[in-house]
Amino acid sequence: MSERVVVCLSGGVDSSVAAALLVDAGHEVIGVFMRSGVSGEATGEKQGCCSVEDAMDARRVADLLGIPFYALDFADGFDRLVDRFVEDYARGRTPNPCVLCNRWLKFGRVLRFAREVGARRVASGHYARVVRSGERWTVARGRDASKDQSYVLSVLEQEQLAALLLPLGELRKAEVRAEAARRGLARVAEKRDSQEICFVPGDYRDLLRRRLPASADALRPGEVRDLAGVRLGEHAGTAGFTVGQRKGLGIAAPRPLYVQRTDPGRRLVVVGPREALARGGLEAVDATWLAACPADGEELPGRVQLRAHGRSHPATVARTPTGFRVRFAAPTEGAVPGQVAAVYDPRDEHLLCSGWIERVLVE
């Protein structure tokens, strides 16, 4: 059935082909570009998703497809993302702004805009699929496993999923690039995928120094210690370190050392061997219940993914009053406070729930 659809055009190949496929399907398509107000030209090897160059590419695609195009000023929304990003680092967490952008802006603010212009649906170029699981909507993995993006959509609410169209869910990346070239979208057909956080075109620590007061604990020098509490050296601020980091520690040691945790309040960075990064579980808050909605304390088998492009790990998940608790089948690396834990069904096909990692469990 033909309907009015708002498509998020990023200026890349994926959203461009998604829009083209919707036009082919007979929909009345409206293209929108989200202006961040905090990024400039994309240059060199770094490629974001909200630069001036991207906006121009998005407009060219809309013109070629013959669809209306709007550049929406989301500067205040992006400023909220930046505030959360800085706050997380100040608290010793590792933020994930791209996931929040999907919830707050791409399928939050854009969905509200769609309603204002009489559109019921919002579409994007993500490699994932929206499916029904009983009475609920959930997200299934894209057919191209190497490009699957279901993880970054794991925090979407039921209202957002009900309105979401993902035209590329059944396609592979190579097919999408070939389709773009066939349609004469040569400029975007070979364009690099976005890799950088759009509001951090350089070193994220420069952003933190601009946004945080000089007296912030996370920017003050402190000690680097090992797991036994032995002082190994000094650092210039905990904000410059993330869990799992190996390079840039400034410590000479007989074996590689990795950041185990940071404690801004004590101005402390704790390091240890890689095997010490493996955790027995985690506790997550601000849960989003997708296919699953268990009672408090009820345990579910599943697989937990801790990174956008990481593999999933077998685990059991139990609902708690503030979110859920995960127990891995075997000690697992990658559980980092501030990141999202996305829980899939035991067959690793669709999402059951997701939540923000609050703390990790050693055992």
Short mmCIF file of C-alpha atoms in Angstrom, two decimals:
data_model
loop_
_atom_site.label_atom_id
_atom_site.label_comp_id
_atom_site.label_asym_id
_atom_site.label_seq_id
_atom_site.Cartn_x
_atom_site.Cartn_y
_atom_site.Cartn_z
CA MET A 1 0.00 0.00 0.00
CA SER A 2 1.34 3.39 -0.99
CA GLU A 3 1.87 5.85 1.88
CA ARG A 4 3.78 8.98 2.79
CA VAL A 5 7.21 8.08 4.21
CA VAL A 6 9.95 10.29 5.65
CA VAL A 7 13.44 8.95 4.88
CA CYS A 8 16.50 9.93 6.89
CA LEU A 9 19.06 10.84 4.21
CA SER A 10 22.61 10.92 5.56
CA GLY A 11 24.33 11.53 2.24
CA GLY A 12 25.63 7.95 2.17
CA VAL A 13 24.93 5.05 -0.13
CA ASP A 14 22.65 3.12 2.23
CA SER A 15 20.05 5.80 2.93
CA SER A 16 20.17 6.88 -0.73
CA VAL A 17 19.29 3.39 -2.00
CA ALA A 18 16.67 2.97 0.74
CA ALA A 19 14.94 6.13 -0.51
CA ALA A 20 15.16 4.96 -4.13
CA LEU A 21 13.58 1.61 -3.30
CA LEU A 22 10.70 3.31 -1.52
CA VAL A 23 10.11 5.58 -4.53
CA ASP A 24 10.08 2.46 -6.74
CA ALA A 25 7.49 0.90 -4.43
CA GLY A 26 5.16 3.82 -5.11
CA HIS A 27 5.46 5.61 -1.78
CA GLU A 28 5.33 9.40 -1.45
CA VAL A 29 8.85 9.91 -0.10
CA ILE A 30 10.16 12.95 1.75
CA GLY A 31 13.89 13.18 2.42
CA VAL A 32 15.30 14.79 5.57
CA PHE A 33 18.84 15.52 6.72
CA MET A 34 19.65 16.08 10.39
CA ARG A 35 21.80 19.17 10.89
CA SER A 36 23.90 18.82 14.02
CA GLY A 37 25.20 22.37 14.21
CA VAL A 38 28.50 21.05 15.60
CA SER A 39 30.32 19.54 12.63
CA GLY A 40 31.97 21.00 9.56
CA GLU A 41 33.57 19.49 6.50
CA ALA A 42 34.42 15.80 6.45
CA THR A 43 38.02 15.60 5.35
CA GLY A 44 40.91 13.14 5.15
CA GLU A 45 40.42 9.60 6.34
CA LYS A 46 37.80 10.47 8.94
CA GLN A 47 34.21 10.27 7.86
CA GLY A 48 31.23 11.22 9.98
CA CYS A 49 27.58 11.37 9.00
CA CYS A 50 26.42 14.97 9.49
CA SER A 51 28.99 17.13 7.70
CA VAL A 52 28.31 19.90 5.20
CA GLU A 53 29.53 17.57 2.46
CA ASP A 54 27.04 14.93 3.59
CA ALA A 55 24.19 17.44 3.52
CA MET A 56 25.07 18.41 -0.05
CA ASP A 57 25.21 14.76 -1.10
CA ALA A 58 21.81 14.11 0.51
CA ARG A 59 20.28 17.03 -1.37
CA ARG A 60 21.74 15.82 -4.69
CA VAL A 61 20.21 12.38 -4.14
CA ALA A 62 16.82 13.89 -3.33
CA ASP A 63 16.98 15.97 -6.52
CA LEU A 64 17.89 12.91 -8.62
CA LEU A 65 15.00 10.97 -7.10
CA GLY A 66 12.60 13.89 -7.51
CA ILE A 67 11.55 13.98 -3.86
CA PRO A 68 11.13 16.92 -1.44
CA PHE A 69 14.11 17.54 0.84
CA TYR A 70 14.36 19.24 4.22
CA ALA A 71 17.43 19.95 6.32
CA LEU A 72 16.19 19.87 9.89
CA ASP A 73 17.97 21.92 12.54
CA PHE A 74 18.62 19.49 15.39
CA ALA A 75 21.41 21.52 16.99
CA ASP A 76 19.70 21.47 20.39
CA GLY A 77 19.19 17.71 20.18
CA PHE A 78 22.81 17.11 19.25
CA ASP A 79 23.84 19.39 22.10
CA ARG A 80 21.97 17.04 24.42
CA LEU A 81 23.93 14.13 22.96
CA VAL A 82 27.19 15.97 23.52
CA ASP A 83 26.23 16.71 27.13
CA ARG A 84 25.52 13.02 27.75
CA PHE A 85 28.80 12.06 26.05
CA VAL A 86 30.81 14.40 28.27
CA GLU A 87 28.87 13.42 31.39
CA ASP A 88 29.58 9.73 30.80
CA TYR A 89 33.32 10.27 30.47
CA ALA A 90 33.28 12.48 33.57
CA ARG A 91 31.69 9.56 35.46
CA GLY A 92 34.22 7.02 34.21
CA ARG A 93 31.91 5.47 31.61
CA THR A 94 32.33 4.78 27.90
CA PRO A 95 29.45 6.49 26.03
CA ASN A 96 27.56 5.29 22.99
CA PRO A 97 26.07 8.44 21.42
CA CYS A 98 25.14 6.84 18.08
CA VAL A 99 22.66 4.49 19.78
CA LEU A 100 21.14 7.39 21.70
CA CYS A 101 20.91 9.41 18.48
CA ASN A 102 18.69 6.71 17.01
CA ARG A 103 16.34 6.84 19.99
CA TRP A 104 16.26 10.58 20.61
CA LEU A 105 16.71 12.09 17.14
CA LYS A 106 16.57 9.81 14.11
CA PHE A 107 13.51 7.90 15.26
CA GLY A 108 12.38 10.38 17.89
CA ARG A 109 12.48 13.93 16.57
CA VAL A 110 12.26 12.80 12.94
CA LEU A 111 9.21 10.70 13.74
CA ARG A 112 7.54 13.76 15.28
CA PHE A 113 8.38 15.73 12.13
CA ALA A 114 6.85 12.93 10.05
CA ARG A 115 3.60 13.19 11.99
CA GLU A 116 3.57 16.95 11.39
CA VAL A 117 3.79 16.48 7.61
CA GLY A 118 1.17 13.72 7.55
CA ALA A 119 3.52 10.73 7.27
CA ARG A 120 2.96 7.58 9.32
CA ARG A 121 6.31 5.96 8.64
CA VAL A 122 10.01 6.78 8.95
CA ALA A 123 12.67 4.88 7.00
CA SER A 124 16.44 4.56 7.13
CA GLY A 125 19.27 2.64 5.49
CA HIS A 126 20.06 0.36 8.43
CA TYR A 127 20.86 -3.29 7.74
CA ALA A 128 18.24 -4.84 10.01
CA ARG A 129 14.62 -5.97 9.89
CA VAL A 130 11.55 -5.00 11.91
CA VAL A 131 9.44 -8.08 12.70
CA ARG A 132 6.50 -9.08 14.88
CA SER A 133 7.00 -11.38 17.85
CA GLY A 134 3.56 -12.23 19.16
CA GLU A 135 1.91 -8.93 20.06
CA ARG A 136 5.16 -6.97 20.09
CA TRP A 137 7.55 -5.44 17.58
CA THR A 138 11.22 -6.32 17.64
CA VAL A 139 14.35 -6.02 15.51
CA ALA A 140 15.87 -8.97 13.67
CA ARG A 141 19.36 -9.15 12.26
CA GLY A 142 19.94 -8.03 8.69
CA ARG A 143 20.55 -10.70 6.05
CA ASP A 144 24.08 -9.34 5.54
CA ALA A 145 25.65 -10.59 8.76
CA SER A 146 28.83 -8.59 8.15
CA LYS A 147 26.83 -5.33 8.12
CA ASP A 148 24.08 -6.18 10.61
CA GLN A 149 22.99 -3.05 12.54
CA SER A 150 20.27 -4.44 14.79
CA TYR A 151 22.40 -3.63 17.86
CA VAL A 152 22.21 0.14 17.29
CA LEU A 153 18.40 -0.09 16.99
CA SER A 154 18.00 -2.15 20.16
CA VAL A 155 16.87 0.82 22.31
CA LEU A 156 13.88 1.80 20.13
CA GLU A 157 10.47 1.76 21.77
CA GLN A 158 7.39 -0.03 20.44
CA GLU A 159 5.87 3.14 18.95
CA GLN A 160 9.09 3.84 17.06
CA LEU A 161 9.40 0.27 15.74
CA ALA A 162 5.76 0.25 14.60
CA ALA A 163 6.53 3.25 12.35
CA LEU A 164 9.93 2.06 11.10
CA LEU A 165 10.70 0.87 7.56
CA LEU A 166 14.08 -0.72 6.77
CA PRO A 167 14.25 -1.34 3.00
CA LEU A 168 17.80 -2.76 3.12
CA GLY A 169 17.13 -5.49 5.67
CA GLU A 170 17.13 -8.26 3.07
CA LEU A 171 20.06 -6.91 1.01
CA ARG A 172 23.83 -7.22 1.13
CA LYS A 173 26.14 -4.22 1.05
CA ALA A 174 27.60 -5.17 -2.32
CA GLU A 175 24.10 -5.29 -3.80
CA VAL A 176 23.33 -1.85 -2.40
CA ARG A 177 26.48 -0.30 -3.89
CA ALA A 178 25.74 -1.94 -7.24
CA GLU A 179 22.17 -0.62 -7.14
CA ALA A 180 23.43 2.90 -6.43
CA ALA A 181 25.82 2.72 -9.39
CA ARG A 182 23.06 1.36 -11.66
CA ARG A 183 20.86 4.31 -10.77
CA GLY A 184 23.53 6.84 -11.55
CA LEU A 185 24.23 7.71 -7.92
CA ALA A 186 27.94 7.51 -8.63
CA ARG A 187 29.02 9.98 -5.96
CA VAL A 188 27.54 7.97 -3.10
CA ALA A 189 28.00 4.51 -4.63
CA GLU A 190 31.64 4.28 -3.53
CA LYS A 191 31.48 6.66 -0.58
CA ARG A 192 33.13 5.36 2.58
CA ASP A 193 30.88 4.24 5.41
CA SER A 194 30.71 6.66 8.34
CA GLN A 195 33.20 5.71 11.02
CA GLU A 196 33.45 8.66 13.37
CA ILE A 197 31.14 10.20 15.94
CA CYS A 198 29.72 13.13 14.00
CA PHE A 199 30.30 15.73 16.71
CA VAL A 200 33.86 14.52 17.44
CA PRO A 201 35.80 15.15 14.20
CA GLY A 202 39.14 14.94 16.03
CA ASP A 203 40.35 13.77 19.44
CA TYR A 204 37.42 13.34 21.84
CA ARG A 205 39.63 14.55 24.68
CA ASP A 206 39.71 18.01 23.11
CA LEU A 207 35.91 18.10 23.32
CA LEU A 208 36.02 17.04 26.98
CA ARG A 209 38.52 19.79 27.81
CA ARG A 210 36.25 22.36 26.15
CA ARG A 211 33.09 21.16 27.87
CA LEU A 212 34.31 20.23 31.36
CA PRO A 213 35.64 22.71 33.92
CA ALA A 214 39.40 22.53 34.40
CA SER A 215 38.77 21.46 37.99
CA ALA A 216 36.78 18.35 36.92
CA ASP A 217 38.16 15.19 38.56
CA ALA A 218 38.21 13.41 35.19
CA LEU A 219 40.73 15.96 33.83
CA ARG A 220 43.03 16.05 36.85
CA PRO A 221 46.28 14.06 37.04
CA GLY A 222 46.35 10.91 39.14
CA GLU A 223 47.85 7.49 39.59
CA VAL A 224 47.92 4.34 37.49
CA ARG A 225 47.83 1.21 39.64
CA ASP A 226 47.69 -2.52 39.00
CA LEU A 227 44.99 -4.83 40.32
CA ALA A 228 46.92 -5.33 43.56
CA GLY A 229 47.02 -1.58 44.14
CA VAL A 230 50.70 -1.16 43.29
CA ARG A 231 51.49 2.26 41.81
CA LEU A 232 52.85 1.92 38.27
CA GLY A 233 52.85 5.51 37.06
CA GLU A 234 50.80 8.66 36.55
CA HIS A 235 48.18 9.85 34.10
CA ALA A 236 46.92 13.26 32.94
CA GLY A 237 43.22 12.53 33.60
CA THR A 238 40.92 9.50 33.70
CA ALA A 239 38.88 10.96 30.82
CA GLY A 240 41.70 9.94 28.48
CA PHE A 241 41.15 6.23 29.15
CA THR A 242 38.50 3.64 28.34
CA VAL A 243 38.10 0.09 29.62
CA GLY A 244 40.05 -2.34 27.44
CA GLN A 245 42.51 0.30 26.21
CA ARG A 246 46.08 -0.98 25.73
CA LYS A 247 47.92 1.76 23.86
CA GLY A 248 48.93 5.09 25.33
CA LEU A 249 49.23 3.97 28.94
CA GLY A 250 52.78 5.29 29.25
CA ILE A 251 53.86 2.32 31.34
CA ALA A 252 56.76 -0.05 30.68
CA ALA A 253 55.78 -3.60 31.65
CA PRO A 254 56.98 -7.13 30.78
CA ARG A 255 53.54 -7.99 29.35
CA PRO A 256 50.73 -5.94 27.76
CA LEU A 257 48.48 -4.14 30.23
CA TYR A 258 44.87 -3.09 29.65
CA VAL A 259 42.67 -0.57 31.41
CA GLN A 260 40.38 -2.48 33.77
CA ARG A 261 38.45 0.48 35.18
CA THR A 262 38.67 4.19 35.87
CA ASP A 263 37.64 6.03 39.02
CA PRO A 264 37.44 9.80 38.36
CA GLY A 265 36.59 10.61 41.97
CA ARG A 266 39.84 9.02 43.15
CA ARG A 267 41.68 10.09 39.98
CA LEU A 268 42.63 6.46 39.50
CA VAL A 269 43.25 4.27 36.45
CA VAL A 270 43.52 0.54 37.17
CA VAL A 271 45.32 -1.71 34.68
CA GLY A 272 45.90 -5.44 34.42
CA PRO A 273 46.39 -8.35 32.00
CA ARG A 274 43.89 -9.00 29.23
CA GLU A 275 42.45 -12.09 30.89
CA ALA A 276 41.33 -9.92 33.81
CA LEU A 277 38.91 -8.12 31.45
CA ALA A 278 36.71 -11.24 31.27
CA ARG A 279 33.62 -10.83 33.44
CA GLY A 280 30.99 -13.21 34.72
CA GLY A 281 28.07 -10.92 34.09
CA LEU A 282 26.62 -7.42 34.22
CA GLU A 283 23.74 -5.36 35.49
CA ALA A 284 21.86 -3.11 33.05
CA VAL A 285 19.41 -0.26 33.63
CA ASP A 286 16.94 1.71 31.49
CA ALA A 287 15.87 -1.51 29.81
CA THR A 288 13.95 -1.61 26.55
CA TRP A 289 11.77 -4.73 26.33
CA LEU A 290 11.25 -5.85 22.75
CA ALA A 291 10.19 -9.46 22.05
CA ALA A 292 10.52 -10.38 25.73
CA CYS A 293 8.70 -8.88 28.70
CA PRO A 294 9.32 -11.29 31.61
CA ALA A 295 8.26 -10.96 35.23
CA ASP A 296 10.77 -9.73 37.82
CA GLY A 297 13.28 -12.48 38.59
CA GLU A 298 12.26 -14.63 35.61
CA GLU A 299 15.30 -15.96 33.75
CA LEU A 300 15.54 -16.18 29.98
CA PRO A 301 18.19 -17.93 27.88
CA GLY A 302 19.73 -15.77 25.19
CA ARG A 303 22.84 -14.32 23.61
CA VAL A 304 24.25 -10.94 24.61
CA GLN A 305 26.06 -8.56 22.25
CA LEU A 306 28.23 -5.84 23.81
CA ARG A 307 29.45 -3.91 20.76
CA ALA A 308 27.86 -2.76 17.52
CA HIS A 309 30.04 -5.11 15.47
CA GLY A 310 30.96 -7.64 18.13
CA ARG A 311 29.81 -11.22 18.37
CA SER A 312 27.15 -12.35 20.81
CA HIS A 313 27.77 -14.52 23.87
CA PRO A 314 25.53 -17.20 25.44
CA ALA A 315 24.01 -16.09 28.74
CA THR A 316 20.96 -16.08 30.95
CA VAL A 317 19.06 -12.85 31.58
CA ALA A 318 16.91 -12.09 34.60
CA ARG A 319 14.66 -9.06 34.94
CA THR A 320 15.33 -6.79 37.94
CA PRO A 321 13.38 -3.81 39.34
CA THR A 322 15.77 -1.41 37.53
CA GLY A 323 16.55 -3.40 34.37
CA PHE A 324 18.10 -6.85 34.05
CA ARG A 325 21.04 -8.96 35.16
CA VAL A 326 23.16 -11.03 32.77
CA ARG A 327 25.14 -14.13 33.69
CA PHE A 328 27.48 -15.27 30.93
CA ALA A 329 27.94 -18.97 30.26
CA ALA A 330 31.70 -18.34 30.34
CA PRO A 331 33.80 -15.31 31.43
CA THR A 332 33.41 -12.70 28.67
CA GLU A 333 35.31 -9.58 27.64
CA GLY A 334 33.65 -6.36 26.52
CA ALA A 335 31.17 -5.51 29.28
CA VAL A 336 31.83 -1.81 29.86
CA PRO A 337 29.69 0.61 31.91
CA GLY A 338 28.02 3.15 29.63
CA GLN A 339 27.65 0.77 26.69
CA VAL A 340 24.53 -1.11 25.59
CA ALA A 341 23.95 -4.79 26.29
CA ALA A 342 21.67 -6.12 23.53
CA VAL A 343 20.03 -9.46 24.27
CA TYR A 344 19.04 -11.74 21.39
CA ASP A 345 17.06 -14.97 21.37
CA PRO A 346 19.02 -18.25 21.79
CA ARG A 347 19.19 -18.65 17.99
CA ASP A 348 20.76 -15.19 17.74
CA GLU A 349 18.17 -13.96 15.25
CA HIS A 350 16.08 -11.24 16.92
CA LEU A 351 16.26 -8.96 19.94
CA LEU A 352 14.62 -9.75 23.25
CA CYS A 353 15.66 -6.62 25.14
CA SER A 354 18.44 -4.13 25.70
CA GLY A 355 19.79 -1.99 28.51
CA TRP A 356 22.64 0.32 29.50
CA ILE A 357 25.43 -1.40 31.40
CA GLU A 358 25.52 0.03 34.92
CA ARG A 359 28.16 -2.25 36.39
CA VAL A 360 30.03 -5.44 35.63
CA LEU A 361 30.03 -8.59 37.77
CA VAL A 362 33.32 -10.36 38.37
CA GLU A 363 31.66 -13.73 38.94
#
